[in-house]
PDB file of C-alpha atoms in Angstrom:
ATOM      1  CA  UNK A   1      -3.817  10.583  27.319  1.00  0.00           C
ATOM      2  CA  UNK A   2      -1.785   9.857  24.146  1.00  0.00           C
ATOM      3  CA  UNK A   3      -3.500  10.365  20.814  1.00  0.00           C
ATOM      4  CA  UNK A   4      -3.738   7.602  18.203  1.00  0.00           C
ATOM      5  CA  UNK A   5      -0.931   9.265  16.250  1.00  0.00           C
ATOM      6  CA  UNK A   6       1.253   9.255  19.360  1.00  0.00           C
ATOM      7  CA  UNK A   7       0.451   5.574  20.017  1.00  0.00           C
ATOM      8  CA  UNK A   8       1.491   4.717  16.450  1.00  0.00           C
ATOM      9  CA  UNK A   9       4.641   6.814  16.709  1.00  0.00           C
ATOM     10  CA  UNK A  10       5.708   5.119  19.940  1.00  0.00           C
ATOM     11  CA  UNK A  11       5.059   1.722  18.347  1.00  0.00           C
ATOM     12  CA  UNK A  12       7.234   2.570  15.360  1.00  0.00           C
ATOM     13  CA  UNK A  13      10.012   4.126  17.432  1.00  0.00           C
ATOM     14  CA  UNK A  14      10.100   1.123  19.756  1.00  0.00           C
ATOM     15  CA  UNK A  15      10.093  -1.576  17.077  1.00  0.00           C
ATOM     16  CA  UNK A  16      13.191  -3.744  17.436  1.00  0.00           C
ATOM     17  CA  UNK A  17      14.164  -6.020  14.587  1.00  0.00           C
ATOM     18  CA  UNK A  18      15.850  -8.454  16.963  1.00  0.00           C
ATOM     19  CA  UNK A  19      12.609  -9.115  18.807  1.00  0.00           C
ATOM     20  CA  UNK A  20      10.232  -9.361  15.864  1.00  0.00           C
ATOM     21  CA  UNK A  21       8.287 -12.639  15.726  1.00  0.00           C
ATOM     22  CA  UNK A  22       9.622 -15.151  13.220  1.00  0.00           C
ATOM     23  CA  UNK A  23       6.517 -14.982  11.024  1.00  0.00           C
ATOM     24  CA  UNK A  24       6.751 -11.180  10.860  1.00  0.00           C
ATOM     25  CA  UNK A  25      10.400 -11.339   9.744  1.00  0.00           C
ATOM     26  CA  UNK A  26       9.621 -14.058   7.196  1.00  0.00           C
ATOM     27  CA  UNK A  27       6.648 -12.191   5.749  1.00  0.00           C
ATOM     28  CA  UNK A  28       8.592  -8.936   5.569  1.00  0.00           C
ATOM     29  CA  UNK A  29      11.342 -10.703   3.613  1.00  0.00           C
ATOM     30  CA  UNK A  30       8.749 -12.151   1.241  1.00  0.00           C
ATOM     31  CA  UNK A  31       7.211  -8.699   0.773  1.00  0.00           C
ATOM     32  CA  UNK A  32      10.598  -7.191  -0.068  1.00  0.00           C
ATOM     33  CA  UNK A  33      11.516  -9.950  -2.538  1.00  0.00           C
ATOM     34  CA  UNK A  34       8.096  -9.821  -4.198  1.00  0.00           C
ATOM     35  CA  UNK A  35       8.334  -6.040  -4.439  1.00  0.00           C
ATOM     36  CA  UNK A  36      11.726  -6.199  -6.150  1.00  0.00           C
ATOM     37  CA  UNK A  37      10.405  -8.823  -8.562  1.00  0.00           C
ATOM     38  CA  UNK A  38       7.337  -6.759  -9.448  1.00  0.00           C
ATOM     39  CA  UNK A  39       9.508  -3.717 -10.131  1.00  0.00           C
ATOM     40  CA  UNK A  40      11.927  -5.552 -12.417  1.00  0.00           C
ATOM     41  CA  UNK A  41       9.045  -7.274 -14.232  1.00  0.00           C
ATOM     42  CA  UNK A  42       7.586  -3.838 -15.058  1.00  0.00           C
ATOM     43  CA  UNK A  43      10.671  -2.421 -16.747  1.00  0.00           C
ATOM     44  CA  UNK A  44       9.216  -2.926 -20.222  1.00  0.00           C
ATOM     45  CA  UNK A  45       5.882  -1.316 -19.384  1.00  0.00           C
ATOM     46  CA  UNK A  46       5.305   2.079 -20.986  1.00  0.00           C
ATOM     47  CA  UNK A  47       3.480   3.502 -17.971  1.00  0.00           C
ATOM     48  CA  UNK A  48       6.240   2.404 -15.623  1.00  0.00           C
ATOM     49  CA  UNK A  49       8.837   4.043 -17.856  1.00  0.00           C
ATOM     50  CA  UNK A  50       6.991   7.347 -17.550  1.00  0.00           C
ATOM     51  CA  UNK A  51       7.364   7.009 -13.806  1.00  0.00           C
ATOM     52  CA  UNK A  52      11.077   6.240 -14.161  1.00  0.00           C
ATOM     53  CA  UNK A  53      11.598   9.306 -16.344  1.00  0.00           C
ATOM     54  CA  UNK A  54       9.752  11.530 -13.901  1.00  0.00           C
ATOM     55  CA  UNK A  55      11.838  10.101 -11.077  1.00  0.00           C
ATOM     56  CA  UNK A  56      14.913  11.275 -12.976  1.00  0.00           C
ATOM     57  CA  UNK A  57      13.321  14.697 -13.457  1.00  0.00           C
ATOM     58  CA  UNK A  58      12.822  14.882  -9.690  1.00  0.00           C
ATOM     59  CA  UNK A  59      16.285  13.743  -8.703  1.00  0.00           C
ATOM     60  CA  UNK A  60      18.615  13.622 -11.677  1.00  0.00           C
ATOM     61  CA  UNK A  61      20.715  10.635 -12.689  1.00  0.00           C
ATOM     62  CA  UNK A  62      23.479  10.721 -10.098  1.00  0.00           C
ATOM     63  CA  UNK A  63      22.212  10.215  -6.579  1.00  0.00           C
ATOM     64  CA  UNK A  64      22.308   7.909  -3.591  1.00  0.00           C
ATOM     65  CA  UNK A  65      19.292   5.698  -4.351  1.00  0.00           C
ATOM     66  CA  UNK A  66      18.702   3.223  -7.175  1.00  0.00           C
ATOM     67  CA  UNK A  67      15.891   3.103  -9.670  1.00  0.00           C
ATOM     68  CA  UNK A  68      15.362  -0.638  -9.558  1.00  0.00           C
ATOM     69  CA  UNK A  69      16.551  -2.658 -12.519  1.00  0.00           C
ATOM     70  CA  UNK A  70      17.868   0.322 -14.478  1.00  0.00           C
ATOM     71  CA  UNK A  71      21.456   0.534 -13.241  1.00  0.00           C
ATOM     72  CA  UNK A  72      21.013   4.231 -12.526  1.00  0.00           C
ATOM     73  CA  UNK A  73      20.717   6.233  -9.331  1.00  0.00           C
ATOM     74  CA  UNK A  74      18.838   9.373  -8.391  1.00  0.00           C
ATOM     75  CA  UNK A  75      17.743  11.213  -5.257  1.00  0.00           C
ATOM     76  CA  UNK A  76      15.715   9.492  -2.543  1.00  0.00           C
ATOM     77  CA  UNK A  77      12.505  11.328  -3.578  1.00  0.00           C
ATOM     78  CA  UNK A  78      13.159  10.500  -7.238  1.00  0.00           C
ATOM     79  CA  UNK A  79      13.817   6.816  -6.505  1.00  0.00           C
ATOM     80  CA  UNK A  80      10.766   6.557  -4.262  1.00  0.00           C
ATOM     81  CA  UNK A  81       8.560   7.935  -7.033  1.00  0.00           C
ATOM     82  CA  UNK A  82      10.067   5.827  -9.824  1.00  0.00           C
ATOM     83  CA  UNK A  83      10.149   2.585  -7.849  1.00  0.00           C
ATOM     84  CA  UNK A  84       6.563   2.963  -6.648  1.00  0.00           C
ATOM     85  CA  UNK A  85       5.467   3.298 -10.270  1.00  0.00           C
ATOM     86  CA  UNK A  86       7.525   0.238 -11.229  1.00  0.00           C
ATOM     87  CA  UNK A  87       6.167  -1.902  -8.391  1.00  0.00           C
ATOM     88  CA  UNK A  88       2.530  -1.041  -9.127  1.00  0.00           C
ATOM     89  CA  UNK A  89       2.593  -0.941 -12.937  1.00  0.00           C
ATOM     90  CA  UNK A  90       1.572  -4.561 -13.648  1.00  0.00           C
ATOM     91  CA  UNK A  91      -0.877  -4.816 -10.730  1.00  0.00           C
ATOM     92  CA  UNK A  92       1.020  -7.831  -9.414  1.00  0.00           C
ATOM     93  CA  UNK A  93       2.200  -6.299  -6.137  1.00  0.00           C
ATOM     94  CA  UNK A  94       1.279  -7.933  -2.844  1.00  0.00           C
ATOM     95  CA  UNK A  95      -2.208  -7.538  -1.394  1.00  0.00           C
ATOM     96  CA  UNK A  96      -3.196  -6.629   2.158  1.00  0.00           C
ATOM     97  CA  UNK A  97      -6.311  -4.809   3.389  1.00  0.00           C
ATOM     98  CA  UNK A  98      -7.220  -2.045   2.703  1.00  0.00           C
ATOM     99  CA  UNK A  99      -6.266  -3.466  -0.717  1.00  0.00           C
ATOM    100  CA  UNK A 100      -2.759  -2.535  -1.870  1.00  0.00           C
ATOM    101  CA  UNK A 101      -0.142  -1.448   0.636  1.00  0.00           C
ATOM    102  CA  UNK A 102       3.323  -2.424  -0.581  1.00  0.00           C
ATOM    103  CA  UNK A 103       3.794  -0.077  -3.575  1.00  0.00           C
ATOM    104  CA  UNK A 104       3.084   2.905  -1.364  1.00  0.00           C
ATOM    105  CA  UNK A 105       5.017   2.002   1.790  1.00  0.00           C
ATOM    106  CA  UNK A 106       8.154   0.168   0.616  1.00  0.00           C
ATOM    107  CA  UNK A 107       9.736   2.488  -2.011  1.00  0.00           C
ATOM    108  CA  UNK A 108      10.416   5.420   0.323  1.00  0.00           C
ATOM    109  CA  UNK A 109      11.878   3.215   3.039  1.00  0.00           C
ATOM    110  CA  UNK A 110      13.955   1.255   0.518  1.00  0.00           C
ATOM    111  CA  UNK A 111      15.426   4.379  -1.090  1.00  0.00           C
ATOM    112  CA  UNK A 112      16.155   5.909   2.313  1.00  0.00           C
ATOM    113  CA  UNK A 113      17.796   2.720   3.568  1.00  0.00           C
ATOM    114  CA  UNK A 114      20.037   2.517   0.508  1.00  0.00           C
ATOM    115  CA  UNK A 115      21.066   6.161   0.791  1.00  0.00           C
ATOM    116  CA  UNK A 116      21.928   5.762   4.477  1.00  0.00           C
ATOM    117  CA  UNK A 117      23.554   2.321   4.059  1.00  0.00           C
ATOM    118  CA  UNK A 118      21.125   0.990   6.646  1.00  0.00           C
ATOM    119  CA  UNK A 119      21.119  -2.642   7.726  1.00  0.00           C
ATOM    120  CA  UNK A 120      18.752  -5.187   6.261  1.00  0.00           C
ATOM    121  CA  UNK A 121      17.353  -5.683   9.742  1.00  0.00           C
ATOM    122  CA  UNK A 122      16.310  -2.053   9.985  1.00  0.00           C
ATOM    123  CA  UNK A 123      14.692  -2.121   6.555  1.00  0.00           C
ATOM    124  CA  UNK A 124      12.735  -5.271   7.388  1.00  0.00           C
ATOM    125  CA  UNK A 125      11.609  -3.677  10.651  1.00  0.00           C
ATOM    126  CA  UNK A 126      10.390  -0.645   8.714  1.00  0.00           C
ATOM    127  CA  UNK A 127       8.483  -2.880   6.274  1.00  0.00           C
ATOM    128  CA  UNK A 128       6.848  -4.757   9.143  1.00  0.00           C
ATOM    129  CA  UNK A 129       5.853  -1.546  10.929  1.00  0.00           C
ATOM    130  CA  UNK A 130       4.403  -0.031   7.753  1.00  0.00           C
ATOM    131  CA  UNK A 131       2.277  -3.071   6.935  1.00  0.00           C
ATOM    132  CA  UNK A 132       1.044  -3.486  10.504  1.00  0.00           C
ATOM    133  CA  UNK A 133       0.006   0.149  10.729  1.00  0.00           C
ATOM    134  CA  UNK A 134      -1.591   0.149   7.283  1.00  0.00           C
ATOM    135  CA  UNK A 135      -3.610  -2.963   8.017  1.00  0.00           C
ATOM    136  CA  UNK A 136      -4.835  -1.614  11.358  1.00  0.00           C
ATOM    137  CA  UNK A 137      -5.847   1.799   9.981  1.00  0.00           C
ATOM    138  CA  UNK A 138      -7.440   0.127   6.980  1.00  0.00           C
ATOM    139  CA  UNK A 139      -9.586  -1.967   9.320  1.00  0.00           C
ATOM    140  CA  UNK A 140     -10.957   1.239  10.819  1.00  0.00           C
ATOM    141  CA  UNK A 141     -12.279   2.570   7.508  1.00  0.00           C
ATOM    142  CA  UNK A 142     -14.498   1.484   4.630  1.00  0.00           C
ATOM    143  CA  UNK A 143     -13.367  -1.637   2.791  1.00  0.00           C
ATOM    144  CA  UNK A 144     -13.527  -2.344  -0.951  1.00  0.00           C
ATOM    145  CA  UNK A 145     -16.158  -5.004  -0.350  1.00  0.00           C
ATOM    146  CA  UNK A 146     -18.223  -3.894   2.628  1.00  0.00           C
ATOM    147  CA  UNK A 147     -21.313  -5.975   3.396  1.00  0.00           C
ATOM    148  CA  UNK A 148     -24.546  -3.981   3.712  1.00  0.00           C
ATOM    149  CA  UNK A 149     -27.850  -5.800   4.185  1.00  0.00           C
ATOM    150  CA  UNK A 150     -26.132  -9.008   3.110  1.00  0.00           C
ATOM    151  CA  UNK A 151     -24.925  -7.555  -0.196  1.00  0.00           C
ATOM    152  CA  UNK A 152     -21.329  -6.789  -1.177  1.00  0.00           C
ATOM    153  CA  UNK A 153     -21.281  -3.011  -1.564  1.00  0.00           C
ATOM    154  CA  UNK A 154     -18.482  -0.862  -2.926  1.00  0.00           C
ATOM    155  CA  UNK A 155     -18.241   2.417  -0.990  1.00  0.00           C
ATOM    156  CA  UNK A 156     -18.564   5.634  -2.982  1.00  0.00           C
ATOM    157  CA  UNK A 157     -15.140   6.806  -1.793  1.00  0.00           C
ATOM    158  CA  UNK A 158     -12.302   4.269  -1.739  1.00  0.00           C
ATOM    159  CA  UNK A 159      -8.546   4.349  -2.101  1.00  0.00           C
ATOM    160  CA  UNK A 160      -5.272   3.598  -0.385  1.00  0.00           C
ATOM    161  CA  UNK A 161      -4.254   6.919   1.125  1.00  0.00           C
ATOM    162  CA  UNK A 162      -4.528   5.485   4.646  1.00  0.00           C
ATOM    163  CA  UNK A 163      -1.405   3.419   3.935  1.00  0.00           C
ATOM    164  CA  UNK A 164       0.712   6.562   3.962  1.00  0.00           C
ATOM    165  CA  UNK A 165       0.790   6.783   7.737  1.00  0.00           C
ATOM    166  CA  UNK A 166       2.690   3.489   7.605  1.00  0.00           C
ATOM    167  CA  UNK A 167       4.804   4.715   4.706  1.00  0.00           C
ATOM    168  CA  UNK A 168       5.953   7.795   6.620  1.00  0.00           C
ATOM    169  CA  UNK A 169       6.554   5.723   9.743  1.00  0.00           C
ATOM    170  CA  UNK A 170       8.703   3.266   7.775  1.00  0.00           C
ATOM    171  CA  UNK A 171      11.007   6.064   6.651  1.00  0.00           C
ATOM    172  CA  UNK A 172      11.201   7.288  10.237  1.00  0.00           C
ATOM    173  CA  UNK A 173      12.151   3.792  11.414  1.00  0.00           C
ATOM    174  CA  UNK A 174      14.947   3.607   8.847  1.00  0.00           C
ATOM    175  CA  UNK A 175      16.198   7.020   9.945  1.00  0.00           C
ATOM    176  CA  UNK A 176      15.935   6.183  13.638  1.00  0.00           C
ATOM    177  CA  UNK A 177      13.452   8.932  14.506  1.00  0.00           C
ATOM    178  CA  UNK A 178      12.369   9.426  18.089  1.00  0.00           C
ATOM    179  CA  UNK A 179       8.737   8.969  19.008  1.00  0.00           C
ATOM    180  CA  UNK A 180       8.306  12.744  19.005  1.00  0.00           C
ATOM    181  CA  UNK A 181       9.648  13.193  15.490  1.00  0.00           C
ATOM    182  CA  UNK A 182       7.652  10.210  14.251  1.00  0.00           C
ATOM    183  CA  UNK A 183       4.480  11.706  15.698  1.00  0.00           C
ATOM    184  CA  UNK A 184       5.161  14.906  13.780  1.00  0.00           C
ATOM    185  CA  UNK A 185       5.803  12.916  10.595  1.00  0.00           C
ATOM    186  CA  UNK A 186       2.484  11.109  10.970  1.00  0.00           C
ATOM    187  CA  UNK A 187       0.670  14.342  11.728  1.00  0.00           C
ATOM    188  CA  UNK A 188       2.168  16.041   8.681  1.00  0.00           C
ATOM    189  CA  UNK A 189       1.261  13.005   6.590  1.00  0.00           C
ATOM    190  CA  UNK A 190      -2.324  13.239   7.788  1.00  0.00           C
ATOM    191  CA  UNK A 191      -2.515  16.928   6.844  1.00  0.00           C
ATOM    192  CA  UNK A 192      -1.076  16.385   3.355  1.00  0.00           C
ATOM    193  CA  UNK A 193      -2.856  13.128   2.511  1.00  0.00           C
ATOM    194  CA  UNK A 194      -3.838  12.617  -1.165  1.00  0.00           C
ATOM    195  CA  UNK A 195      -7.554  12.199  -1.778  1.00  0.00           C
ATOM    196  CA  UNK A 196      -9.014   8.732  -2.396  1.00  0.00           C
ATOM    197  CA  UNK A 197      -9.814   8.743  -6.112  1.00  0.00           C
ATOM    198  CA  UNK A 198     -10.074   5.039  -6.931  1.00  0.00           C
ATOM    199  CA  UNK A 199     -13.848   4.945  -7.379  1.00  0.00           C
ATOM    200  CA  UNK A 200     -13.663   7.551 -10.141  1.00  0.00           C
ATOM    201  CA  UNK A 201     -11.074   5.398 -11.912  1.00  0.00           C
ATOM    202  CA  UNK A 202     -13.394   2.394 -11.636  1.00  0.00           C
ATOM    203  CA  UNK A 203     -16.479   4.217 -12.891  1.00  0.00           C
ATOM    204  CA  UNK A 204     -15.039   5.966 -15.950  1.00  0.00           C
ATOM    205  CA  UNK A 205     -14.291   4.078 -19.157  1.00  0.00           C
ATOM    206  CA  UNK A 206     -12.026   3.829 -20.998  1.00  0.00           C
ATOM    207  CA  UNK A 207      -9.685   3.583 -18.057  1.00  0.00           C
ATOM    208  CA  UNK A 208      -6.767   5.955 -17.647  1.00  0.00           C
ATOM    209  CA  UNK A 209      -3.102   5.032 -17.392  1.00  0.00           C
ATOM    210  CA  UNK A 210      -3.059   6.200 -13.753  1.00  0.00           C
ATOM    211  CA  UNK A 211      -4.466   3.211 -11.885  1.00  0.00           C
ATOM    212  CA  UNK A 212      -6.135   3.382  -8.433  1.00  0.00           C
ATOM    213  CA  UNK A 213      -4.083   6.375  -7.324  1.00  0.00           C
ATOM    214  CA  UNK A 214      -0.701   7.605  -8.512  1.00  0.00           C
ATOM    215  CA  UNK A 215       1.681   5.233  -6.708  1.00  0.00           C
ATOM    216  CA  UNK A 216       4.704   7.446  -7.269  1.00  0.00           C
ATOM    217  CA  UNK A 217       2.952  10.497  -5.901  1.00  0.00           C
ATOM    218  CA  UNK A 218       1.837   8.533  -2.859  1.00  0.00           C
ATOM    219  CA  UNK A 219       5.361   7.328  -2.073  1.00  0.00           C
ATOM    220  CA  UNK A 220       6.786  10.789  -2.653  1.00  0.00           C
ATOM    221  CA  UNK A 221       4.315  12.336  -0.198  1.00  0.00           C
ATOM    222  CA  UNK A 222       5.517   9.960   2.530  1.00  0.00           C
ATOM    223  CA  UNK A 223       9.151  10.917   1.887  1.00  0.00           C
ATOM    224  CA  UNK A 224       8.165  14.580   2.075  1.00  0.00           C
ATOM    225  CA  UNK A 225       6.309  14.198   5.369  1.00  0.00           C
ATOM    226  CA  UNK A 226       9.105  12.271   7.073  1.00  0.00           C
ATOM    227  CA  UNK A 227      11.782  14.692   5.957  1.00  0.00           C
ATOM    228  CA  UNK A 228       9.795  17.778   6.914  1.00  0.00           C
ATOM    229  CA  UNK A 229       9.373  16.360  10.413  1.00  0.00           C
ATOM    230  CA  UNK A 230      13.111  15.760  10.592  1.00  0.00           C
ATOM    231  CA  UNK A 231      13.674  19.384   9.577  1.00  0.00           C
ATOM    232  CA  UNK A 232      11.448  20.622  12.396  1.00  0.00           C
ATOM    233  CA  UNK A 233       7.945  20.944  10.988  1.00  0.00           C
ATOM    234  CA  UNK A 234       5.272  19.873  13.457  1.00  0.00           C
ATOM    235  CA  UNK A 235       2.262  17.713  12.688  1.00  0.00           C
ATOM    236  CA  UNK A 236      -1.340  17.506  13.871  1.00  0.00           C
ATOM    237  CA  UNK A 237      -1.383  14.751  16.472  1.00  0.00           C
ATOM    238  CA  UNK A 238      -5.174  14.771  16.798  1.00  0.00           C
ATOM    239  CA  UNK A 239      -5.604  13.855  13.137  1.00  0.00           C
ATOM    240  CA  UNK A 240      -6.823  10.301  13.785  1.00  0.00           C
ATOM    241  CA  UNK A 241      -8.856  11.090  16.907  1.00  0.00           C
ATOM    242  CA  UNK A 242     -11.041  13.809  15.409  1.00  0.00           C
ATOM    243  CA  UNK A 243     -13.868  12.217  13.442  1.00  0.00           C
ATOM    244  CA  UNK A 244     -15.584  15.533  12.815  1.00  0.00           C
ATOM    245  CA  UNK A 245     -12.721  17.561  11.348  1.00  0.00           C
ATOM    246  CA  UNK A 246      -9.795  15.134  11.051  1.00  0.00           C
ATOM    247  CA  UNK A 247      -8.718  12.295   8.780  1.00  0.00           C
ATOM    248  CA  UNK A 248     -11.987  10.291   8.821  1.00  0.00           C
ATOM    249  CA  UNK A 249     -13.908  13.314   7.572  1.00  0.00           C
ATOM    250  CA  UNK A 250     -11.721  14.550   4.741  1.00  0.00           C
ATOM    251  CA  UNK A 251     -10.573  11.151   3.506  1.00  0.00           C
ATOM    252  CA  UNK A 252     -14.196  10.336   2.713  1.00  0.00           C
ATOM    253  CA  UNK A 253     -14.774   7.198   4.770  1.00  0.00           C
ATOM    254  CA  UNK A 254     -18.307   6.523   5.996  1.00  0.00           C
ATOM    255  CA  UNK A 255     -17.064   4.139   8.692  1.00  0.00           C
ATOM    256  CA  UNK A 256     -14.564   4.971  11.397  1.00  0.00           C
ATOM    257  CA  UNK A 257     -13.913   2.348  14.065  1.00  0.00           C
ATOM    258  CA  UNK A 258     -10.502   3.291  15.482  1.00  0.00           C
ATOM    259  CA  UNK A 259     -10.287   0.779  18.347  1.00  0.00           C
ATOM    260  CA  UNK A 260      -8.419  -1.862  16.249  1.00  0.00           C
ATOM    261  CA  UNK A 261      -5.676   0.650  15.438  1.00  0.00           C
ATOM    262  CA  UNK A 262      -4.188   0.570  18.922  1.00  0.00           C
ATOM    263  CA  UNK A 263      -5.558  -2.676  20.394  1.00  0.00           C
ATOM    264  CA  UNK A 264      -2.549  -4.805  21.317  1.00  0.00           C
ATOM    265  CA  UNK A 265      -0.276  -2.515  19.295  1.00  0.00           C
ATOM    266  CA  UNK A 266       3.336  -3.407  19.976  1.00  0.00           C
ATOM    267  CA  UNK A 267       2.572  -6.823  21.417  1.00  0.00           C
ATOM    268  CA  UNK A 268       0.333  -8.368  18.745  1.00  0.00           C
ATOM    269  CA  UNK A 269       1.240  -8.451  15.052  1.00  0.00           C
ATOM    270  CA  UNK A 270      -1.881  -8.851  12.958  1.00  0.00           C
ATOM    271  CA  UNK A 271      -0.992  -8.275   9.295  1.00  0.00           C
ATOM    272  CA  UNK A 272       0.838 -11.508   8.489  1.00  0.00           C
ATOM    273  CA  UNK A 273      -2.193 -13.788   8.240  1.00  0.00           C
ATOM    274  CA  UNK A 274      -3.929 -11.408   5.817  1.00  0.00           C
ATOM    275  CA  UNK A 275      -0.948 -10.786   3.512  1.00  0.00           C
ATOM    276  CA  UNK A 276      -1.169 -12.447   0.100  1.00  0.00           C
ATOM    277  CA  UNK A 277       0.854 -12.529  -3.090  1.00  0.00           C
ATOM    278  CA  UNK A 278      -0.448 -12.479  -6.643  1.00  0.00           C
ATOM    279  CA  UNK A 279       0.474 -15.231  -9.114  1.00  0.00           C
ATOM    280  CA  UNK A 280      -0.798 -13.176 -12.058  1.00  0.00           C
ATOM    281  CA  UNK A 281      -0.173  -9.567 -13.196  1.00  0.00           C
ATOM    282  CA  UNK A 282      -3.837  -8.666 -13.053  1.00  0.00           C
ATOM    283  CA  UNK A 283      -6.512  -7.463 -10.650  1.00  0.00           C
ATOM    284  CA  UNK A 284      -7.302 -10.039  -7.998  1.00  0.00           C
ATOM    285  CA  UNK A 285     -10.940 -10.387  -9.103  1.00  0.00           C
ATOM    286  CA  UNK A 286      -9.805 -12.453 -12.098  1.00  0.00           C
ATOM    287  CA  UNK A 287      -7.350 -14.781 -10.375  1.00  0.00           C
ATOM    288  CA  UNK A 288      -9.844 -17.492  -9.402  1.00  0.00           C
ATOM    289  CA  UNK A 289     -11.180 -17.488 -12.956  1.00  0.00           C
ATOM    290  CA  UNK A 290      -7.663 -17.901 -14.337  1.00  0.00           C
ATOM    291  CA  UNK A 291      -7.096 -20.829 -11.977  1.00  0.00           C
ATOM    292  CA  UNK A 292     -10.397 -22.461 -12.967  1.00  0.00           C
ATOM    293  CA  UNK A 293      -9.723 -22.049 -16.683  1.00  0.00           C
ATOM    294  CA  UNK A 294      -6.196 -23.441 -16.352  1.00  0.00           C
ATOM    295  CA  UNK A 295      -7.501 -26.461 -14.448  1.00  0.00           C
ATOM    296  CA  UNK A 296     -10.211 -27.152 -17.054  1.00  0.00           C
ATOM    297  CA  UNK A 297      -7.768 -26.876 -19.948  1.00  0.00           C
ATOM    298  CA  UNK A 298      -5.149 -29.091 -18.312  1.00  0.00           C
ATOM    299  CA  UNK A 299      -7.563 -31.720 -16.982  1.00  0.00           C
ATOM    300  CA  UNK A 300      -9.209 -32.126 -20.394  1.00  0.00           C
ATOM    301  CA  UNK A 301      -6.066 -31.626 -22.484  1.00  0.00           C
ATOM    302  CA  UNK A 302      -7.807 -28.894 -24.486  1.00  0.00           C
ATOM    303  CA  UNK A 303      -6.190 -26.949 -27.308  1.00  0.00           C
ATOM    304  CA  UNK A 304      -7.238 -23.388 -28.234  1.00  0.00           C
ATOM    305  CA  UNK A 305      -8.949 -24.627 -31.401  1.00  0.00           C
ATOM    306  CA  UNK A 306     -11.232 -26.867 -29.351  1.00  0.00           C
ATOM    307  CA  UNK A 307     -12.649 -23.959 -27.348  1.00  0.00           C
ATOM    308  CA  UNK A 308     -15.634 -22.257 -28.998  1.00  0.00           C
ATOM    309  CA  UNK A 309     -16.455 -19.870 -26.166  1.00  0.00           C
ATOM    310  CA  UNK A 310     -15.853 -19.264 -22.484  1.00  0.00           C
ATOM    311  CA  UNK A 311     -18.587 -18.262 -20.052  1.00  0.00           C
ATOM    312  CA  UNK A 312     -17.236 -16.911 -16.781  1.00  0.00           C
ATOM    313  CA  UNK A 313     -19.041 -16.110 -13.519  1.00  0.00           C
ATOM    314  CA  UNK A 314     -17.197 -13.753 -11.194  1.00  0.00           C
ATOM    315  CA  UNK A 315     -17.945 -11.501  -8.282  1.00  0.00           C
ATOM    316  CA  UNK A 316     -20.004  -8.374  -8.948  1.00  0.00           C
ATOM    317  CA  UNK A 317     -16.842  -6.301  -8.605  1.00  0.00           C
ATOM    318  CA  UNK A 318     -16.009  -7.156 -12.251  1.00  0.00           C
ATOM    319  CA  UNK A 319     -19.129  -5.325 -13.439  1.00  0.00           C
ATOM    320  CA  UNK A 320     -17.545  -1.892 -12.953  1.00  0.00           C
ATOM    321  CA  UNK A 321     -17.097   0.116 -16.190  1.00  0.00           C
ATOM    322  CA  UNK A 322     -13.303  -0.097 -15.892  1.00  0.00           C
TER     323      UNK A 322
END
């Protein structure tokens, strides 16, 4: 019987851009456009510029892949790192459970597609595959806002490392990997997965300049896994089936319900209805408050001098030290 990794690999290898549902194509285009916009918007951010400079350290300044918005090129690994940092810097990138997916899964595929002069259709297929896989694996693990005894509870270990299976698969789709090579890429990705460190970032104040997890490092790890598989390294295909010693154990999740990962995989696309885009460069927990404040100010024609104080009620998530 095929393992979960092998199911995912066959799904990715068999994805055909010409047969993707219209809503999947449309949403993948929106994700790509939003991602490019977020990257360009971050060019003036100091943290993003550190990522750009490290991307150049990784790959030089004369390569086959662009660092978005800079007019310069570098290697595929260097561009993946730099662009992931750019996309994530302002916290305005698209949102999909398990939380953030796009800044980790798109940069490696985008850099690879540019270097190989791949078609837009293939890139969009890779984006769709990555988001579908990430959403499904995310559903199997702890969520940022799990409900326990009727109370929203933040798990002790959270993060976005699970998205990297989709990130590695996306690069394999762009490169046209077989199911066998894709399975190795996913297995290698599982064995080299970064730890989920987001809760530490939330609990320690003042906050650091590395938010959630290092987006550039995440994207770079996916490029590494895909390329090592292409070079002949083999991966652990039981990684997602083994709750005791595999991914669920060492990634730190307290919940592992793998059935949704493969249910209807290849025939049902599930991520599109849960994909959302941020109107503000800020954590999502503040967006409703921004909307409410804007509505109050506009409806009452208020000026700043007329506002003495603002009391705001938000979800308990905002009470973290960060």
